[in-house]
Coordinates of C-alpha atoms and ligand atoms in Angstrom, one line a residue:
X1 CA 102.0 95.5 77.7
X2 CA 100.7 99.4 77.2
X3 CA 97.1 100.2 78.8
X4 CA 96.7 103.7 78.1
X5 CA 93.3 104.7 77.5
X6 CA 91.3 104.3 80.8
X7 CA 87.7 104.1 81.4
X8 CA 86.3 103.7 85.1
X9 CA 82.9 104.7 86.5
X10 CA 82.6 106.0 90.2
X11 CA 86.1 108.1 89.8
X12 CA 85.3 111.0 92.0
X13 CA 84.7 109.4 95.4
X14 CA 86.7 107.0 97.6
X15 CA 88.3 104.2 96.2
X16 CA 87.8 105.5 92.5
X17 CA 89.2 108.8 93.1
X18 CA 92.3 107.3 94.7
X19 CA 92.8 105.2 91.6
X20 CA 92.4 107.8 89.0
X21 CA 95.1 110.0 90.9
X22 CA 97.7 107.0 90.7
X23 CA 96.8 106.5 86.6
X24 CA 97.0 109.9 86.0
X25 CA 100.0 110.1 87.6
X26 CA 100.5 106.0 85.8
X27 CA 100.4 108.4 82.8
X28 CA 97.1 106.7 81.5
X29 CA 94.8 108.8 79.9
X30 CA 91.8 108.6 82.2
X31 CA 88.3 108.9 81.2
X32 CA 86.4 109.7 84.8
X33 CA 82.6 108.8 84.5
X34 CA 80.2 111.1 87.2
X35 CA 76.7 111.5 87.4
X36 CA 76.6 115.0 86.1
X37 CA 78.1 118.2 85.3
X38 CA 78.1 119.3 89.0
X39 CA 79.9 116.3 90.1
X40 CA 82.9 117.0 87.5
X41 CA 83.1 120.6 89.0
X42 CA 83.0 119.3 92.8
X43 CA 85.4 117.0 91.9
X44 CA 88.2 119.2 90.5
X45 CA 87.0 121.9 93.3
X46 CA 87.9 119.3 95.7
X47 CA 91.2 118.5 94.4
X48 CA 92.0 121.4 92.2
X49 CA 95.2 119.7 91.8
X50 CA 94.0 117.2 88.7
X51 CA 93.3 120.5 86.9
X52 CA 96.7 120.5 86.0
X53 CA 96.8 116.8 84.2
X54 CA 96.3 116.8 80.3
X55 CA 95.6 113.7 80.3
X56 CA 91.9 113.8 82.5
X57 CA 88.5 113.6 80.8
X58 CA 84.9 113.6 82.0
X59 CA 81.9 112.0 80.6
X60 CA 78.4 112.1 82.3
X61 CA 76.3 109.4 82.6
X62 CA 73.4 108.5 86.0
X63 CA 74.6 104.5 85.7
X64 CA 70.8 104.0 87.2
X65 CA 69.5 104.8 83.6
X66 CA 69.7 102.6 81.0
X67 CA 69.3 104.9 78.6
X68 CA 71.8 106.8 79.6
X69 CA 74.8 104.0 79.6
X70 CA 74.1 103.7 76.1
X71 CA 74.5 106.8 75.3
X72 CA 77.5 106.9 77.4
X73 CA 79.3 104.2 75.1
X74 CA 78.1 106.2 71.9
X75 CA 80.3 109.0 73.2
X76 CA 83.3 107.3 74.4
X77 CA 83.1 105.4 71.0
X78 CA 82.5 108.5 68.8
X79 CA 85.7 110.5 70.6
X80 CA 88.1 108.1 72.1
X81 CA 89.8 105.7 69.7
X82 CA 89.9 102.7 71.9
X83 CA 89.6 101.8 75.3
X84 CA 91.9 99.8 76.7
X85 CA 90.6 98.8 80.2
X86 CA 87.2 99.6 81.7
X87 CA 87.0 100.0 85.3
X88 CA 83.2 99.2 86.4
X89 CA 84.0 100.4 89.7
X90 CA 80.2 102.5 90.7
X91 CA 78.1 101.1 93.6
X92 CA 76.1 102.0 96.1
X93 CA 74.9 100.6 99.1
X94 CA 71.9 101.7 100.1
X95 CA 70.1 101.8 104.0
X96 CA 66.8 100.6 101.9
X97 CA 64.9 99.4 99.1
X98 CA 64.8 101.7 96.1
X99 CA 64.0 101.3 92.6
X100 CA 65.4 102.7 89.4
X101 CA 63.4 104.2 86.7
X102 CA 63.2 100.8 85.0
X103 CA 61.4 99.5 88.0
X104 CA 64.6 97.1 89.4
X105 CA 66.2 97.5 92.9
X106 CA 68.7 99.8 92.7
X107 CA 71.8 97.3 93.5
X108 CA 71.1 95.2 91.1
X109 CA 70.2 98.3 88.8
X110 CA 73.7 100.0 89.4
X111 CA 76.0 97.2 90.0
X112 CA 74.9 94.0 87.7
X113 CA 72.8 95.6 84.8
X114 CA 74.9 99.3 84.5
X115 CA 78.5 97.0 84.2
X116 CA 77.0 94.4 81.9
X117 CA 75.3 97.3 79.7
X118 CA 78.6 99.7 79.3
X119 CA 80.6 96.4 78.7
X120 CA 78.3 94.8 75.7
X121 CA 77.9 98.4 74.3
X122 CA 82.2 99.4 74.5
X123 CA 83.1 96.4 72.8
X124 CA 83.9 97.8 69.4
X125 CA 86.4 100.0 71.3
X126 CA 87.9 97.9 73.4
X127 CA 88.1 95.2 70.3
X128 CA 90.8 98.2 68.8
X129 CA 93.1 97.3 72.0
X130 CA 95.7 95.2 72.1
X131 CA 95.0 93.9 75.2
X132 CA 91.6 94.6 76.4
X133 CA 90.6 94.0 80.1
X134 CA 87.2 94.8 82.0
X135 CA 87.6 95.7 85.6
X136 CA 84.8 94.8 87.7
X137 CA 85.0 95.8 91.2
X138 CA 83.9 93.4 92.8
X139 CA 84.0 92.6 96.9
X140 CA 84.8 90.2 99.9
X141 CA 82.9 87.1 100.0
X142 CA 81.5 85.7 96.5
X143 CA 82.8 82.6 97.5
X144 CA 80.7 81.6 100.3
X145 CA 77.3 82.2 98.6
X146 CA 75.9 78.7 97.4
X147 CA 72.1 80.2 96.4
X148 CA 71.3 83.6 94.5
X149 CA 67.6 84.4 95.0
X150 CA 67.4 85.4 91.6
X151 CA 63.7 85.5 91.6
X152 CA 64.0 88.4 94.1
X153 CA 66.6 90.7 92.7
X154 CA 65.2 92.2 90.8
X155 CA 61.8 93.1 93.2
X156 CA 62.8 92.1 96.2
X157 CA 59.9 93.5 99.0
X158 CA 63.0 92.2 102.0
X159 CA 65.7 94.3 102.6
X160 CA 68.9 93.4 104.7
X161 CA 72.1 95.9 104.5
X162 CA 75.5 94.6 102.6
X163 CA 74.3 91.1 103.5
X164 CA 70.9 91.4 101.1
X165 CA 71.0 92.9 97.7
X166 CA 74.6 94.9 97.8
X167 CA 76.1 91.8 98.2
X168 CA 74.1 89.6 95.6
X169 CA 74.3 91.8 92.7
X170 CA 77.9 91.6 93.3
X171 CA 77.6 87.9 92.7
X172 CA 75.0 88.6 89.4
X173 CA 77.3 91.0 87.8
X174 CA 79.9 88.1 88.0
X175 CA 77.3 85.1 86.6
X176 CA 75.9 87.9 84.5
X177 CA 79.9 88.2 83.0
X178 CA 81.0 85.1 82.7
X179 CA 77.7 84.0 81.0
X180 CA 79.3 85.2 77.8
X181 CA 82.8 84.0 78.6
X182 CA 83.1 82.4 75.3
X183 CA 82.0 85.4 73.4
X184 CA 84.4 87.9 75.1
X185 CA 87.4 85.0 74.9
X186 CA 86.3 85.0 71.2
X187 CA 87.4 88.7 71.1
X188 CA 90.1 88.9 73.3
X189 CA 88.5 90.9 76.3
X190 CA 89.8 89.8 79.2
X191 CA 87.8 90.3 82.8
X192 CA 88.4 90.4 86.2
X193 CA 86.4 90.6 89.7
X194 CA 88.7 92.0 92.1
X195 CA 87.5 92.8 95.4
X196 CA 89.4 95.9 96.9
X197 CA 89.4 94.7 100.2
X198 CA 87.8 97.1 103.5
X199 CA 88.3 101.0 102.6
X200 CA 86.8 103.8 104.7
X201 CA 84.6 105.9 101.9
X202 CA 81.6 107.3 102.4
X203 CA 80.2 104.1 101.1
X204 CA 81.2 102.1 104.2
X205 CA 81.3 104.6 106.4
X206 CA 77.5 105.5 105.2
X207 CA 73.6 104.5 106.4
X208 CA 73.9 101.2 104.3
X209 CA 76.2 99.6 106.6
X210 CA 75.1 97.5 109.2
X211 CA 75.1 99.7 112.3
X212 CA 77.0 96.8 114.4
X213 CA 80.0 97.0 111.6
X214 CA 80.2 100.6 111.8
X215 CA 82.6 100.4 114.5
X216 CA 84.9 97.6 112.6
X217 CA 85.0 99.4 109.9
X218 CA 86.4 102.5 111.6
X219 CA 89.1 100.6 113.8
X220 CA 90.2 97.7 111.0
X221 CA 89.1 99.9 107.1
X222 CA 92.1 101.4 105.6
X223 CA 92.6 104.3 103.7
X224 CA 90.7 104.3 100.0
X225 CA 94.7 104.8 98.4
X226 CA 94.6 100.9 99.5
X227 CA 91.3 99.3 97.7
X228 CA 92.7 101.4 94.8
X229 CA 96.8 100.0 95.0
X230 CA 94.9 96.6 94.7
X231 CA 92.6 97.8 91.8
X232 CA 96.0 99.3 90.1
X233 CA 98.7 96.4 91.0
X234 CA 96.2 93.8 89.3
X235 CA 96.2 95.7 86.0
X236 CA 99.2 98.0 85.8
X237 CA 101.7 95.6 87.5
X238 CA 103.4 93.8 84.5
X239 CA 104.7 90.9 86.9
X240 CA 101.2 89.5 87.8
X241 CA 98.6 88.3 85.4
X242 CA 95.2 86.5 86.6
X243 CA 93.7 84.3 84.5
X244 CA 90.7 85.9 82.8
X245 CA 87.2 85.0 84.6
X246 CA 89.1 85.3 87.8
X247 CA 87.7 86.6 91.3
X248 CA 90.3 88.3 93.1
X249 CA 90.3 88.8 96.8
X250 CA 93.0 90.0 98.3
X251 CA 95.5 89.6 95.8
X252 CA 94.3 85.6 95.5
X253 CA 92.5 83.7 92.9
X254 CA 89.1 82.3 94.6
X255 CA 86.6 80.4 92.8
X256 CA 83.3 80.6 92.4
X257 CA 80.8 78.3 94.0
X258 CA 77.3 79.4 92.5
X259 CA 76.5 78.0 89.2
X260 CA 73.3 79.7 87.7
X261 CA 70.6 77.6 85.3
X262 CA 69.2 79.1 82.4
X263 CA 66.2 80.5 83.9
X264 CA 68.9 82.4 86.1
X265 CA 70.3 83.9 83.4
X266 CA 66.8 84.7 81.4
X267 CA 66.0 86.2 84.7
X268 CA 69.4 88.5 85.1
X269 CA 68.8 89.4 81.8
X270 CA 65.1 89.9 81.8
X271 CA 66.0 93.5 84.0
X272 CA 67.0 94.9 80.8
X273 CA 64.9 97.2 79.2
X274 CA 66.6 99.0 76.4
X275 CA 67.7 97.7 72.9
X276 CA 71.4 96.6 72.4
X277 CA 73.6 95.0 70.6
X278 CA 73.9 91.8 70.4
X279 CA 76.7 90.5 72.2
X280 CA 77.4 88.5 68.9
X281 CA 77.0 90.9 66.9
X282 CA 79.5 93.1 67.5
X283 CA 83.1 92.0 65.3
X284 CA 86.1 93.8 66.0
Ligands
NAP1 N1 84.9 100.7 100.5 C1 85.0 99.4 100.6 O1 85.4 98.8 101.6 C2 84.5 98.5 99.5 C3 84.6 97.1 99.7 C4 84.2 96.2 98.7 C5 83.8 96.8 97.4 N2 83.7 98.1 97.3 C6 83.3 98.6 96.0 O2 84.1 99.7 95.6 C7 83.4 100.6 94.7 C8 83.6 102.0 95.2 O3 83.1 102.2 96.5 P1 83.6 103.2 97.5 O4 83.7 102.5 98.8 O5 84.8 104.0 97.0 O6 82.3 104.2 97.7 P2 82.0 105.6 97.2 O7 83.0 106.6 97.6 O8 80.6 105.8 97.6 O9 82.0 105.5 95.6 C9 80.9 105.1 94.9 C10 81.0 105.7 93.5 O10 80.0 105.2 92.6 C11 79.3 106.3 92.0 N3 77.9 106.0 91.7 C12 77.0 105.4 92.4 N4 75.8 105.3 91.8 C13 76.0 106.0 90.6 C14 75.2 106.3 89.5 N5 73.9 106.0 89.5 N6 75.7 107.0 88.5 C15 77.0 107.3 88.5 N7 77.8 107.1 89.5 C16 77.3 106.4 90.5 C17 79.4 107.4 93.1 O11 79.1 108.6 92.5 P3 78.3 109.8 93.4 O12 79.4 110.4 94.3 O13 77.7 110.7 92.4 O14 77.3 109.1 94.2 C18 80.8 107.2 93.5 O15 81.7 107.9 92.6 C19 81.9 100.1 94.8 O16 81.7 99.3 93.6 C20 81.9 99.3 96.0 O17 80.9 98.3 96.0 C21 84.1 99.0 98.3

């Protein structure tokens, strides 16, 4: 099984970065989404060593803005021939509430409507590979949530660190997902959650982590080349294969406990504001 042509958001920091080195490397051509221009050129200043691969591409897109996802998948579309796995690794976790230009909390913004959005739109190029897979990173812990407080995800006026809205838009990326499991079976795409486990990044290391686990994470995190050896082992390493809908933690299949309504789902949903395509519109 060949995965060549490589997608994945939130490449130049942390976990991401430490990915895209081992698929360049891999011999994957990598597409690296950033925020903007100036974060391609700190990235290669940074490491002036991916300079030298061939096989590297930038595209720009702020995830935050819907508008600008789209036009994100336009391009990939209109210069890449197919994509054969997207990584929908970007996240943030923030130290308080804030609000993207559509008016929805950031999280929820970033990490459940930014995935869903590039996802619905790449589908005509992922449909041209032969064996398509979405990547959603995921992390520790869906499991043990039995209640989503969909009603406040996407206004919520509490705020709690990783615990609060990090961790539940986690969880709604995954219902949002798997909502349309028939639709990407129908076309072949295959999708994963996979959790990369505790990493030192700036992320975790940042404001938005509980101060009290500030000190775990810097005795027990490991490096962010181990997050991204799980990230690469699920997809690249022909001797496993998870079943697709599955939640990976830790190299292990866990199930899902939550099971959303309808009025979930019109509410998840409800947080978009641009036009797309259909998800059954799009044929291979
Ligand atoms: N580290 C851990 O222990 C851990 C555990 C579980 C899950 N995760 C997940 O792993 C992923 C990577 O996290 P990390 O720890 O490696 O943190 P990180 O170094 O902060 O990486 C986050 C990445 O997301 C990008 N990003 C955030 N908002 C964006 C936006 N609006 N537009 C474009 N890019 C945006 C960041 O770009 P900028 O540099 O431009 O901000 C950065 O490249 C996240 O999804 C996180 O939830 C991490």
């Amino acid at each position: 099984m060949q995965r060549k042509w490589v997608i994945i958001t939130g490449g130049n920091s942390g976990i991401g970065l430490a990915l895209v080195q081992l698929m360049l490397k891999g011999g994957c051509i990598v597409g690296v989404v950033v925020r903007n221009k100036q974060r391609e050129e700190a990235m290669l200043a940074e490491n002036p060593f991916l300079s030298t691969y061939p096989n590297l591409f930038f595209f720009h897109a702020d995830l935050s803005v819907q508008s600008e996802v789209v036009t994100l998948a336009h391009t990939i579309i209109s210069i890449w021939p197919k994509v054969d796995v997207l990584f929908n690794h970007a996240g943030v976790l923030n130290e308080k509430l804030a609000f993207s230009q559509q008016d929805n909390e950031m999280h929820y913004e970033v990490q459940t409507i930014a995935p869903y959005l590039l996802a619905t739109c790449l589908q005509l190029a992922l449909g041209k590979s032969d064996y398509p897979l979405i990547v959603n990173t995921s992390t520790d812990g869906l499991h043990y949530i039995k209640q989503l407080p969909v009603s406040h995800l996407l206004h919520p006026t509490k705020f709690r660190k990783l615990f609060g809205p990090y961790l539940y838009s986690k969880l709604a990326q995954y219902v949002l997902f798997m909502h349309h499991r028939e639709i990407w079976d129908s076309k072949g795409i295959e999708i994963l959650f996979v959790s990369p486990g505790g990493n030192k990044t700036k992320m975790t290391l940042g404001k938005g982590m509980p101060s009290w686990m500030r000190w775990y994470v810097q005795l027990f995190y490991k490096a962010p080349t181990y997050g991204a050896k799980q990230l690469w082992s699920i997809v690249f390493d022909s001797t496993r294969h998870f079943e697709t809908g599955s939640y990976v933690q830790n190299g292990k299949v866990i199930p899902i406990r939550f099971e959303p309504n309808n009025e979930h789902l019109a509410i998840l949903l409800s947080g978009i504001k641009i036009a797309i395509p259909s998800m059954r519109d799009q044929h291979r």
